[in-house]
Structures are given as C-alpha cells and as structure tokens.
Amino acid sequence: MSERFPDGFLWGGAIAANQAEGGYTEGGKGLGILDVMEVGSKDTPRRRTDGIEPGVHYPSHQGIDFFHTYRDDIALFAELGLKAFRTSINWTRIYPTGVEDEPNEAGLQFYDDVFDELLKHGITPVITLQHSDTPLYLSEQFGGWTNRILVDLFAKYARTVFERYRDKVKYWITINEINAINYVTWFGAAADDLTDQQKEQASYHLLLASAEAVRIGKQINPNFMIGGMLTDAYSYPYTCSPEDVLLSVQDKHRNIFFSDVMVRGYYPAYKIRELERGGILLATQPSDELILSEGVIEFLACSYYASHVSSTDADEMIQGNLLQNIAGKANPYLQQSDWGWQIDPLGLRISLNDFYDRYQIPLFVVENGLGAVDDTTHPDAIQDDYRIDYLRRHIDAVGDAIAIDGVEMIGYLAWGVIDIVSGTTGEMAKRYGLIHVDRDNDGHGSNARFKKKSFHWYRKAIDSNGRDLST
Ligand code: BG6
C-alpha cells in the first residue's frame, strides 16, 4: 500500500518576519507599515498611528526577538523534526525605504545567516517575498500598492534577494495572501481606506508584481519553485436556495480571481465584466499582458484556518469577529475558536479538491493552526490538547485529499509553530505555537521558550510521515 503522505512531503512550520523578528531598527532596517500599528483585540481593529507615537506599544518592534534568537529557535525546530520552515524576508531590511539604489548589506547578511542555520539542520527554507511589510515610506509617499511604482521597486527587491539566495532557497512565495486586500487593506499591503477603483488598481499592481517576480526568479535560477498564495476563503452556500448558491459563486470569484490570474496569466471574464459594471478602468501598460502570461506560478500556496458561509439573509452574522466580512453567517454545524473562526477540517479537504480540480498544479498548505488562549500558569507544561486536536484533524484532511482524492500536495506547514504576534490583532495572547514564548500583549515577559504538549505530538506525526497522529 502506498504511503498516505508522499516521500519528501514537506512537514513544517511557518512564521512571518514582522510578527517574529523585532529588531525593528537594527542592522539598518527601515520602518514598515506594521511598525506603526498598535495592538488591537478580537473586537477592535489595530490602529495605525501617524509615525511612532511615544508611549504606544508596537508589537512588531520586539516581536519575539527572533532577530537575536533565531539560532536557538532553529535548533528547537530541528528537534521538533521540521523538514521545512517558512518565514518572510522583511523588505525594509533589504531596502529600508524601498527606493534606495543599493541594498542594505547588513539585512542581506541576516537572512544569509538564517538560511545557513536552517540548511545546517537539514531544514528546507520556504521564503515569502512580501508578508504585509511594505516599507512605510512607500505607503506615505506613493500611496502603497495603488501606485505603479511599487511594481518596479518590488521587482528590484525581488531580483536582489533571488540573486543573493540563488543557491540557498528553492521554494519561494511571491505575496502572502494576495487576496487579503479584499478584507484588510493594510494586510494586503496597500494604503488604508481604499476606494473600489484604488483597491482594484492595487490588486492589479500586486498581481503584476507577483508575475514579474516569477519571471525574474526563473531567469536567475530555473530550478526555483515559485508559488503564489491565497488566504483560503472557501464559502458554503448557507442554504440550497439558488440565490445563496449564486452568492457563494460570487464570493468565490472575489478570492479565486487572484489565483486565476496567477495560474492562468490573464484576467478572467467574470472579473472584466465586474470592473466594467463598476465603471472601473484599470491603468495598464502594453507590456503587462506579457508579464502576466509569462509570470505564472508553479504551485498554489494557501493559508487555511476556517470555512465561511455565503447567505443572502444578512441576519445572524458572526459577531465580534474582525473578519466578519469574510466569515459571513455562523455555520450551525461548526464550532468556533476563541476568536470566532469556524473550525472545519473537512472544509480544508473540500477546498483543496476545489483548487486542484480548477488548476491541476501542486498545492501547498503554508499556514494552518489554532489561535487560542493557553493556560500559562505552568509555562513549561502547557497541555494544549485542543491545538493537537485541531492540527490532527486538519492533517488528516490533507492526508485524505492526497490519498483518497488524488490531490498533489507539496507539504503542510503549521502556522505560528512558535508563538508570535497575531497578524490581525497584534496580540500575543492569541497563540498558535507548539513552542510557548513567555511574552504578553504589552511586550512584558522573559521571552523564554518552552515546549508544549503539541510539540511532542507533532514530532511524532512528522517522524512517522503522518502515519501516527494519535495523542
Ligand atoms: C494569515 C496571515 O492571515 O493569518 C498571518 O498570513 C496571520 O500573518 C495568520 O498571523 C493568523 O492570523 P492571526 O490574526 O490569528 O495571527
């Protein structure tokens, strides 16, 4: 009988630079958008301040201090048995404002050191070029991704890091959750408060930048595997009424439009019609068609946390959930996390099938996990059975997608494999880690690391190549 998970399956963990590194001005780093965003909560969006305000706590400034602790942390990842580790390069370490002609050598050296450390332990780096950390200067000076100049500046940055890490990194992801611009504009790395026209133009620029990066990367090293990434916003029709079903198709188009362009290399008809209806005219250049058609991705990566519901009846929306506009109505068949995200392992299998049916290219789950409040009374003995249960059921769903449905998968990366700052709220209390970090929402704590119960469970799962998921 063949293995449920193929040989070479990339079992791993993931974090992002801005949520972990800290060292926000060290090594010549410039400020990114996240460096002026304070902590929010489940119900309160993160506030972006006008520059750095005295007395305000900005969680990206210290993160979990990965900038200084990466060697010890990577040793822990090796002990955990990770085959792959995903992080991002912070653009502002390489080009502090984005417009410099020459890259910042100290920033380049930092990632050389991180990648060397991973390779020393036999861990494959999976590297995201842009994970919500557009240089602040580009946002303030040019309006972020609404401005075409960012495509060129991003291409310059991509070329620099592709050339530098040509022989160290094989797996690249261009833009984290490119469709997140639909929900949280700064998360999609654009400016705040976008009009529809600006949002569509920014989306167009993000897609062009992604395609341009693929073209550049493949010229520099044809063996690179370069993927694009979505936040998986799979949405069920709330009822079998044709109206709900049609709405679910339209909700799907809003998200999958991004992967349609990245995989197929052109804007799909439904999107062109939507833009026409909205009176939106994109500013384009003649060479763009070629860039999009040549810069197609080789695999589709996704983050998956929850499934969603499309309902034409607006009542009973999930309350107290920052991502209400993506989550929709509460699904009566599912439980919710402490942050109101609907837990749905089968939804992952369904959506992997959906992607694979549509594209027939390899898929890669590069983020999945449970953000929860841990009882930290005894930090060295955290019993996170709820997290194990979440991970086990989702890994099982990936295994079924591979073994039963024939979906081609590159790997599975547990999000926030070590506790980090939450992306949407900036809290530390929303923990995903298999490794506890002693740090609170205000940045207080010893910063010490402790293995949770889930650490030992995941090591066994990896060691057995997914055969043993028992607790
Ligand atoms: C994804 C992001 O949207 O979700 C991550 O790529 C983020 O950066 C993750 O951390 C989970 O969201 P949160 O808000 O729970 O940290």
JSON list of C-alpha atoms and ligand atoms in Angstrom, two decimals, residues 19 131 176-177 187 305 341 367 415 422-424 430 432, ligand 1:
[
{"chain": "A", "resi": 19, "resn": "GLN", "atom": "CA", "xyz": [5.43, 39.05, 13.62]},
{"chain": "A", "resi": 131, "resn": "HIS", "atom": "CA", "xyz": [4.28, 39.39, 4.09]},
{"chain": "A", "resi": 176, "resn": "ASN", "atom": "CA", "xyz": [1.40, 36.47, 1.24]},
{"chain": "A", "resi": 177, "resn": "GLU", "atom": "CA", "xyz": [-2.39, 36.11, 0.98]},
{"chain": "A", "resi": 187, "resn": "PHE", "atom": "CA", "xyz": [-2.78, 43.37, 5.44]},
{"chain": "A", "resi": 305, "resn": "TYR", "atom": "CA", "xyz": [-7.98, 28.47, 9.26]},
{"chain": "A", "resi": 341, "resn": "TRP", "atom": "CA", "xyz": [-13.14, 31.50, 13.48]},
{"chain": "A", "resi": 367, "resn": "GLU", "atom": "CA", "xyz": [-0.39, 28.13, 7.15]},
{"chain": "A", "resi": 415, "resn": "TRP", "atom": "CA", "xyz": [1.27, 28.34, 11.41]},
{"chain": "A", "resi": 422, "resn": "SER", "atom": "CA", "xyz": [-1.03, 37.88, 15.89]},
{"chain": "A", "resi": 423, "resn": "GLY", "atom": "CA", "xyz": [-1.29, 39.27, 12.38]},
{"chain": "A", "resi": 424, "resn": "THR", "atom": "CA", "xyz": [-4.82, 40.66, 12.53]},
{"chain": "A", "resi": 430, "resn": "LYS", "atom": "CA", "xyz": [-3.66, 34.64, 20.51]},
{"chain": "A", "resi": 432, "resn": "TYR", "atom": "CA", "xyz": [-0.65, 29.22, 17.70]},
{"chain": "B", "resi": 1, "resn": "BG6", "atom": "C1", "xyz": [-2.79, 34.90, 7.99]},
{"chain": "B", "resi": 1, "resn": "BG6", "atom": "C2", "xyz": [-1.51, 35.67, 7.93]},
{"chain": "B", "resi": 1, "resn": "BG6", "atom": "O1", "xyz": [-3.80, 35.71, 7.54]},
{"chain": "B", "resi": 1, "resn": "BG6", "atom": "O2", "xyz": [-3.31, 34.54, 9.20]},
{"chain": "B", "resi": 1, "resn": "BG6", "atom": "C3", "xyz": [-0.68, 35.60, 9.17]},
{"chain": "B", "resi": 1, "resn": "BG6", "atom": "O3", "xyz": [-0.75, 35.33, 6.81]},
{"chain": "B", "resi": 1, "resn": "BG6", "atom": "C4", "xyz": [-1.56, 35.60, 10.40]},
{"chain": "B", "resi": 1, "resn": "BG6", "atom": "O4", "xyz": [0.24, 36.65, 9.14]},
{"chain": "B", "resi": 1, "resn": "BG6", "atom": "C5", "xyz": [-2.47, 34.40, 10.31]},
{"chain": "B", "resi": 1, "resn": "BG6", "atom": "O5", "xyz": [-0.86, 35.60, 11.59]},
{"chain": "B", "resi": 1, "resn": "BG6", "atom": "C6", "xyz": [-3.37, 34.19, 11.51]},
{"chain": "B", "resi": 1, "resn": "BG6", "atom": "O6", "xyz": [-4.00, 35.37, 11.84]},
{"chain": "B", "resi": 1, "resn": "BG6", "atom": "P1", "xyz": [-3.92, 35.91, 13.30]},
{"chain": "B", "resi": 1, "resn": "BG6", "atom": "O7", "xyz": [-4.53, 37.23, 13.27]},
{"chain": "B", "resi": 1, "resn": "BG6", "atom": "O8", "xyz": [-4.69, 34.95, 14.12]},
{"chain": "B", "resi": 1, "resn": "BG6", "atom": "O9", "xyz": [-2.49, 35.95, 13.67]}
]
